[in-house]
Short mmCIF file of N, CA and C in Angstrom, two decimals:
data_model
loop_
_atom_site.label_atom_id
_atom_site.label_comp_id
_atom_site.label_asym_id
_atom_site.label_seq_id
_atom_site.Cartn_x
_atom_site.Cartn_y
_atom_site.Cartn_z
N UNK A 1 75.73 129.75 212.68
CA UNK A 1 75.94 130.63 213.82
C UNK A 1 77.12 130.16 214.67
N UNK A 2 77.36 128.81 215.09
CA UNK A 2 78.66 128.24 215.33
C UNK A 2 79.74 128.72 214.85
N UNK A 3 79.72 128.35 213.48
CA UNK A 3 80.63 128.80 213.03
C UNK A 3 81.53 130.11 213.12
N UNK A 4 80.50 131.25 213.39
CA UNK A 4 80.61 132.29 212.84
C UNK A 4 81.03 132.61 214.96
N UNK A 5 80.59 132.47 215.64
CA UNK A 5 81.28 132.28 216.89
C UNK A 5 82.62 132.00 217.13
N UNK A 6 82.66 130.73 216.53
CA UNK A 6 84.16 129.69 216.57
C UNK A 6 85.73 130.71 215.93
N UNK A 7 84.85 131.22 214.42
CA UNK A 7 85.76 132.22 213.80
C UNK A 7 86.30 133.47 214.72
N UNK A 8 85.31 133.72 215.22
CA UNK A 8 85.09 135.05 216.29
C UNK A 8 85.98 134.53 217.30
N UNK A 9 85.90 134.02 218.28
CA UNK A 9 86.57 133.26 219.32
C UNK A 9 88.25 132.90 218.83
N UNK A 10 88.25 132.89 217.64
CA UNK A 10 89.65 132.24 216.99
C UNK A 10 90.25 133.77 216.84
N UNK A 11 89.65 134.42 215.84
CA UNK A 11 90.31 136.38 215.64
C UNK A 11 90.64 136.59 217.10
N UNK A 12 89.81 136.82 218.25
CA UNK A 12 89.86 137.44 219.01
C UNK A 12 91.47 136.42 219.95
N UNK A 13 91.62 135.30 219.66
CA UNK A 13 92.56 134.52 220.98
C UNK A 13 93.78 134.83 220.08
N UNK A 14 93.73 134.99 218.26
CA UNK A 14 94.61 135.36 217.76
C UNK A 14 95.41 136.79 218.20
N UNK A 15 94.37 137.60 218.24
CA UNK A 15 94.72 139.23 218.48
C UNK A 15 95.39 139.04 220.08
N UNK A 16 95.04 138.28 220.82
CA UNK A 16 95.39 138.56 222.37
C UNK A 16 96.85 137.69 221.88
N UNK A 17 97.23 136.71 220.80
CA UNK A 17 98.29 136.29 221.07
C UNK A 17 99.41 137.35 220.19
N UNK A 18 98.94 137.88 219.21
CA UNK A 18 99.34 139.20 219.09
C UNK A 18 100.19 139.98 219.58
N UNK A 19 98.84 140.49 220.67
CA UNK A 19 99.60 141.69 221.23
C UNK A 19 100.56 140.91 222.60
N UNK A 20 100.14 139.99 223.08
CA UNK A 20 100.89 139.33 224.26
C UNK A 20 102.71 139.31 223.36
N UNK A 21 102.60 138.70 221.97
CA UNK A 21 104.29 138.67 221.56
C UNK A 21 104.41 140.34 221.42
N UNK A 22 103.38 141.52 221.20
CA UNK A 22 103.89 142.67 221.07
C UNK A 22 104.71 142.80 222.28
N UNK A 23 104.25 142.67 223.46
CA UNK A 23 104.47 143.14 224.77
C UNK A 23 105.66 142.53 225.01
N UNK A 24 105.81 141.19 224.57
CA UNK A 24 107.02 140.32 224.91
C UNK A 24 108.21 141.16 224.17
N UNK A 25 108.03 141.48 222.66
CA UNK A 25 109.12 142.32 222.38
C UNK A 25 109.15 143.47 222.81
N UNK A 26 108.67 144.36 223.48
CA UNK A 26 108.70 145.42 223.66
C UNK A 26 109.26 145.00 225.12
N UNK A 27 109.08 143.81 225.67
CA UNK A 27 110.14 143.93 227.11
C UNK A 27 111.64 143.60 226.75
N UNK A 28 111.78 142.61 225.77
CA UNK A 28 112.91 142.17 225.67
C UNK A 28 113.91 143.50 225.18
N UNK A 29 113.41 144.54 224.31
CA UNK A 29 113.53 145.78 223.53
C UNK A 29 114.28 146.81 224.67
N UNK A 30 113.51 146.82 225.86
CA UNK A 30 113.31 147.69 226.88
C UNK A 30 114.47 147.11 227.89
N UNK A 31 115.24 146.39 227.89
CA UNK A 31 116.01 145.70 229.01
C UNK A 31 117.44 146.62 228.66
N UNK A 32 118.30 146.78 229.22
CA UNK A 32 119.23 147.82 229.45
C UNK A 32 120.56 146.78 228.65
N UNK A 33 121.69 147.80 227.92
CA UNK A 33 122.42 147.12 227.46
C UNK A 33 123.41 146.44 228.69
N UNK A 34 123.36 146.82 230.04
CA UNK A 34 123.97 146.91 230.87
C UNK A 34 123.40 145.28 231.51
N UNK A 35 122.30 145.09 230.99
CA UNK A 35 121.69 144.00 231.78
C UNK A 35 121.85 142.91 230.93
N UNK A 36 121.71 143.13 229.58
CA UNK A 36 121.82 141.85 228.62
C UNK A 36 123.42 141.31 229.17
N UNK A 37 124.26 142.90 229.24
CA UNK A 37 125.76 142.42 229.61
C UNK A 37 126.14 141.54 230.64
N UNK A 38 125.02 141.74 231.80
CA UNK A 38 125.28 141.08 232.81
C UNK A 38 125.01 139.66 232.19
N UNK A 39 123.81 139.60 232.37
CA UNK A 39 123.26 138.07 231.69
C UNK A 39 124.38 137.38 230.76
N UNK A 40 124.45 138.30 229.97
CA UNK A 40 126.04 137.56 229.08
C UNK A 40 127.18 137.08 230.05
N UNK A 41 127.57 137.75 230.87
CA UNK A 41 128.63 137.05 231.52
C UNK A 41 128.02 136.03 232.15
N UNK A 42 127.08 135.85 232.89
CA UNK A 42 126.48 134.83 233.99
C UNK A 42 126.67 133.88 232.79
N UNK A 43 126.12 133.67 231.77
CA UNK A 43 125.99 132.45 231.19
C UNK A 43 127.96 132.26 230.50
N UNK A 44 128.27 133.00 230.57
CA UNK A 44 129.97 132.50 230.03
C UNK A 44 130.20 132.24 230.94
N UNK A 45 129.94 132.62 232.56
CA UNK A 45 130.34 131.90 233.46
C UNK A 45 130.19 130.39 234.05
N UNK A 46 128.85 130.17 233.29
CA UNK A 46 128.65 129.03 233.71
C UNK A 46 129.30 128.10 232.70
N UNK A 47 129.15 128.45 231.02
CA UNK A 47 129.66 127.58 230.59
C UNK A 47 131.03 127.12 230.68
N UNK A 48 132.40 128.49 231.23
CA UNK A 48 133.31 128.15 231.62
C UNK A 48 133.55 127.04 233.05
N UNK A 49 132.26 126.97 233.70
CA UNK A 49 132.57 126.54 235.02
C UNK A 49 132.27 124.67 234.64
N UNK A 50 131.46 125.10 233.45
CA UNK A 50 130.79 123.36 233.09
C UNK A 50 132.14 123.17 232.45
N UNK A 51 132.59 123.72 231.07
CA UNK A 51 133.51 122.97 230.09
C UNK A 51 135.29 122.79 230.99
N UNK A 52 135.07 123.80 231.61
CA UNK A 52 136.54 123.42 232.87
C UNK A 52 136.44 123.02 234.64
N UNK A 53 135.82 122.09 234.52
CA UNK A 53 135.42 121.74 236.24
C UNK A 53 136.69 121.82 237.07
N UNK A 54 138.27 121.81 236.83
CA UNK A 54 139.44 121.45 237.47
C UNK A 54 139.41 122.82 237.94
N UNK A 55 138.98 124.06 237.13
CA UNK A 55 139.15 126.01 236.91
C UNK A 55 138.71 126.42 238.25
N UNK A 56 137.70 125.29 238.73
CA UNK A 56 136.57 125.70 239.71
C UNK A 56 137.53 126.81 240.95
N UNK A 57 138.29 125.61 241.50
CA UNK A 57 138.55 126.28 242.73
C UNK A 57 139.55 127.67 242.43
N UNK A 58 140.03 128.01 240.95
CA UNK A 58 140.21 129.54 241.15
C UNK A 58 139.78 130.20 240.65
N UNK A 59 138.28 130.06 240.23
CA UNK A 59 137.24 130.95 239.83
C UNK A 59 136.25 131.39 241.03
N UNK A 60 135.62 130.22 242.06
CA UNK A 60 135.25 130.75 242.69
C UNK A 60 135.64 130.66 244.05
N UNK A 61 134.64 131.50 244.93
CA UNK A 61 135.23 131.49 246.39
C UNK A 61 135.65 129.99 247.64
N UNK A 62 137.08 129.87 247.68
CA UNK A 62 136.93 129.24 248.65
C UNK A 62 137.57 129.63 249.75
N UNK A 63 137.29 130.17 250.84
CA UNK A 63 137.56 130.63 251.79
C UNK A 63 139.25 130.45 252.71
N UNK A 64 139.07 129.24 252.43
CA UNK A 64 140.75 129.02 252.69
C UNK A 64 142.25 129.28 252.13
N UNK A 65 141.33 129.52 251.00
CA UNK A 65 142.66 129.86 249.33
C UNK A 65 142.32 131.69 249.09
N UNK A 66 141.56 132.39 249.81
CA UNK A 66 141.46 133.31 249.16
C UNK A 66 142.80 134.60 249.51
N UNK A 67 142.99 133.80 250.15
CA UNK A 67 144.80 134.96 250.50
C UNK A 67 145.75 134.33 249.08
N UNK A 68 145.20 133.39 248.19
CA UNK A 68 146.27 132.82 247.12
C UNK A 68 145.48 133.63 245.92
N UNK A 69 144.51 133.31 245.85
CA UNK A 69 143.45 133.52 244.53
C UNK A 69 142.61 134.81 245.25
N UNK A 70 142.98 136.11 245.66
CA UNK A 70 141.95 137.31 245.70
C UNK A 70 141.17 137.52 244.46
N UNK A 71 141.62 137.38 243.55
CA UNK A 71 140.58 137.34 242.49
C UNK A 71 138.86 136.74 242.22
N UNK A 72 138.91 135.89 242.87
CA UNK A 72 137.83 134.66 243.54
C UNK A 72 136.72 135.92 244.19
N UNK A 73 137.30 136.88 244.77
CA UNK A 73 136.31 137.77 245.64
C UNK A 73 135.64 138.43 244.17
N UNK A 74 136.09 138.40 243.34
CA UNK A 74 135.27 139.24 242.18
C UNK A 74 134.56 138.25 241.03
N UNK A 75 135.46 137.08 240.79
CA UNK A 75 134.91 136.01 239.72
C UNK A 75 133.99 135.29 240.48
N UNK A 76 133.80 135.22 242.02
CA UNK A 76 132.36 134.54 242.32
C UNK A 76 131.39 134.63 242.24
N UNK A 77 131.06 136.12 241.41
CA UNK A 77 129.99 136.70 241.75
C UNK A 77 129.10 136.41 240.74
N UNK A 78 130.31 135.94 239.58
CA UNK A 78 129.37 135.48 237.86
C UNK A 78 129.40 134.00 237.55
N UNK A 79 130.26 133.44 238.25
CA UNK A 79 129.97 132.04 238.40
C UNK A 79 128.58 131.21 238.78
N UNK A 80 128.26 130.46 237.74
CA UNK A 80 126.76 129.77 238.07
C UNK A 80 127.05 128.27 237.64
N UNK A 81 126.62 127.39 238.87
CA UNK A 81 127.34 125.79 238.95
C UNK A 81 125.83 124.96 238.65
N UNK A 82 124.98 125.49 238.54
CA UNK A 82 123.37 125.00 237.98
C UNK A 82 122.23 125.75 237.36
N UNK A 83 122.21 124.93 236.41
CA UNK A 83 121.36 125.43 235.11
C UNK A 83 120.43 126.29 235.70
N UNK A 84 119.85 126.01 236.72
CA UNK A 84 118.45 126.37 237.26
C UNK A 84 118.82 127.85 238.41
N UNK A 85 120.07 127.39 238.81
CA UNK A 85 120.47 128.95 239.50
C UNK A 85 120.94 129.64 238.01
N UNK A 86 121.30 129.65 236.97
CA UNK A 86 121.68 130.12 235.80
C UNK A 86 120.46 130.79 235.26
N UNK A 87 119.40 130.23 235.19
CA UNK A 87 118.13 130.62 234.77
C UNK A 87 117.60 132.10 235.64
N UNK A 88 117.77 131.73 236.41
CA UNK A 88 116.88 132.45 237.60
C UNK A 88 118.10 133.45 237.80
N UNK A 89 119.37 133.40 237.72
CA UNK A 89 119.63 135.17 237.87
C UNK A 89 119.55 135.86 236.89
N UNK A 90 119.69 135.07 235.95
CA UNK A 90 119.74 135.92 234.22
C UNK A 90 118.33 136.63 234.00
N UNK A 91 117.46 135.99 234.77
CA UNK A 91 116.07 136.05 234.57
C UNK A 91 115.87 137.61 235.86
N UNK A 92 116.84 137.57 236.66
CA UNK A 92 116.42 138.56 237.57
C UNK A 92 117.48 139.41 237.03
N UNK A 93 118.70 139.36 236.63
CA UNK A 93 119.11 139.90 236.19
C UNK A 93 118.30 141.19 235.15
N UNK A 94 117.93 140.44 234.31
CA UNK A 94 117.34 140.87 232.66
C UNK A 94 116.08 142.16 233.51
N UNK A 95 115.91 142.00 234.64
CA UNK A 95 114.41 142.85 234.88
C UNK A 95 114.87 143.51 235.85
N UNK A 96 115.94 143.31 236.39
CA UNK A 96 115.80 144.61 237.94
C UNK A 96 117.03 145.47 237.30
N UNK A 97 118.02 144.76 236.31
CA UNK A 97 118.73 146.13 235.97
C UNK A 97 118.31 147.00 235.45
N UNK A 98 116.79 147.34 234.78
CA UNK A 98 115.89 148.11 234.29
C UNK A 98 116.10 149.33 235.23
N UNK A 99 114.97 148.79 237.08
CA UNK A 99 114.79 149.71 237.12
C UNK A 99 115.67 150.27 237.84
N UNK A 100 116.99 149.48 238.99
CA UNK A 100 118.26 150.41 239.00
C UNK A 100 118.97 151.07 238.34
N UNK A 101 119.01 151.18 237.24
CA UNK A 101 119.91 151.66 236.20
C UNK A 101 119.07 152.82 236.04
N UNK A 102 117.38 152.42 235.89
CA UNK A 102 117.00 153.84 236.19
C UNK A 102 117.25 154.83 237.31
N UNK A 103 117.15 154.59 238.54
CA UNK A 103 116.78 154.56 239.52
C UNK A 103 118.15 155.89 239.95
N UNK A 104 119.55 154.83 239.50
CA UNK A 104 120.39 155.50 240.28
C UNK A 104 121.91 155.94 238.98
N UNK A 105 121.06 155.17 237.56
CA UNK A 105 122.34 155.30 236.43
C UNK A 105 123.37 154.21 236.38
N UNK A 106 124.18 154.14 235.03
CA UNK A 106 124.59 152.70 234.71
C UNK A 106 126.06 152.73 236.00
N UNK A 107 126.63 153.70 235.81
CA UNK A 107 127.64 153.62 236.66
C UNK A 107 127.19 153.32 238.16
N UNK A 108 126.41 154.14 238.33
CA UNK A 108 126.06 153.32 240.27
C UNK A 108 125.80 152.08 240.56
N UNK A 109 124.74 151.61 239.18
CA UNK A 109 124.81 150.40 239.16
C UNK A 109 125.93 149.08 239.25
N UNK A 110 127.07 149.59 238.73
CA UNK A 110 128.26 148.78 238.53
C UNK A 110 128.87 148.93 239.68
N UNK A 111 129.03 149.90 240.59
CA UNK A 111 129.23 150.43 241.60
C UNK A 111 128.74 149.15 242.50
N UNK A 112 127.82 149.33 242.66
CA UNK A 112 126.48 148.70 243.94
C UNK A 112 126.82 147.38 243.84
N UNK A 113 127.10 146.69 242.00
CA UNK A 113 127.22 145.28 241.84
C UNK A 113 128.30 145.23 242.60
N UNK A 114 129.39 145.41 242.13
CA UNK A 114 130.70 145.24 242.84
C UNK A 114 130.95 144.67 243.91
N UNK A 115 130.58 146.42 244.62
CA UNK A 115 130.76 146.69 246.21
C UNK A 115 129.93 145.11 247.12
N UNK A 116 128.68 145.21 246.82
CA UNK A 116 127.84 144.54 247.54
C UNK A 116 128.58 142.86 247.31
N UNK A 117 128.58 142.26 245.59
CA UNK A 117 129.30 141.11 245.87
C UNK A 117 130.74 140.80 246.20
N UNK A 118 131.84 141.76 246.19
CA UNK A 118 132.94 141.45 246.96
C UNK A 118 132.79 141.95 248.09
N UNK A 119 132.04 142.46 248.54
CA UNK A 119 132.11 142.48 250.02
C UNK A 119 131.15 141.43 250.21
N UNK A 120 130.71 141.05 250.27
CA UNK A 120 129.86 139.54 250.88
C UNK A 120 130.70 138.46 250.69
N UNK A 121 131.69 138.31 249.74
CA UNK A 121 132.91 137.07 249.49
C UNK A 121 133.41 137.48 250.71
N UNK A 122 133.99 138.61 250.35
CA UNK A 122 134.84 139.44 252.23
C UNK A 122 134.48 138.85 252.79
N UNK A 123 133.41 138.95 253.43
CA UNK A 123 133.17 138.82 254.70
C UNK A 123 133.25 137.46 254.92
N UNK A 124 132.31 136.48 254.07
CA UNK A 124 132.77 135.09 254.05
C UNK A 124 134.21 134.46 254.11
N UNK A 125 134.80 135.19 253.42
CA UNK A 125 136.20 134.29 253.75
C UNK A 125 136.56 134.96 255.14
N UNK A 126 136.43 136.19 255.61
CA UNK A 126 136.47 136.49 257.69
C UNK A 126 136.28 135.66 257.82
N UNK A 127 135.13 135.23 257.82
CA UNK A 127 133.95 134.51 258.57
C UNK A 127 134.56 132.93 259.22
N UNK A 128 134.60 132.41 257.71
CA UNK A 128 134.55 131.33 257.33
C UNK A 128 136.10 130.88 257.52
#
């Protein structure tokens, strides 16, 4: 009768691990080509920022140079200087371009990215 429990208990944690990888592919499946794209750059960004550390200051924003390097207002935005901030946008990345892209379409989306992170460099280099 153990046995026949133990077997039972084993089918059933099998089937939940199952369908848990169904679900996992069916999210990874479901993520927008627009979002894998993003995620793709974040991580070329970082590995460009690791394999060329000298690149740094005209890749990303530094407030004092940005009347030399305007470009900086747009390459800061994919630049990632730690693994763990690398993780975590790719990771937010991969799930909220879902439902903006639904929400408002791929172009508004690119739109919104833009606007919102060069204008926040903007304003920082005012600022700053």
């Amino acid at each position: 009768e153990r046995t026949r429990a133990t077997k039972s208990a084993n089918k059933e944690t099998m089937a939940d691990a199952a369908s848990s990888g169904d679900s996992l592919s069916r999210l990874f499946a479901s993520i927008t080509v627009l979002g894998k794209g993003l995620a793709a750059t974040l991580v070329v960004g970082f590995v460009v920022a690791m394999a060329t550390p000298a690149a740094l200051p005209y890749l990303v924003l530094v407030p004092s140079q940005v009347v030399w390097t305007p470009w900086t207002l747009v390459t800061s935005g994919v630049m990632e200087l730690s693994i763990l901030s690398l993780l975590m946008h790719v990771f937010v990345a991969l799930l909220l371009t879902q439902v903006l892209e639904q929400d408002g379409g791929g172009g508004e989306l690119v739109r919104f990215l833009i606007v919102t992170s060069t204008g926040t460099f903007f304003i920082t280099a005012l600022v700053v």
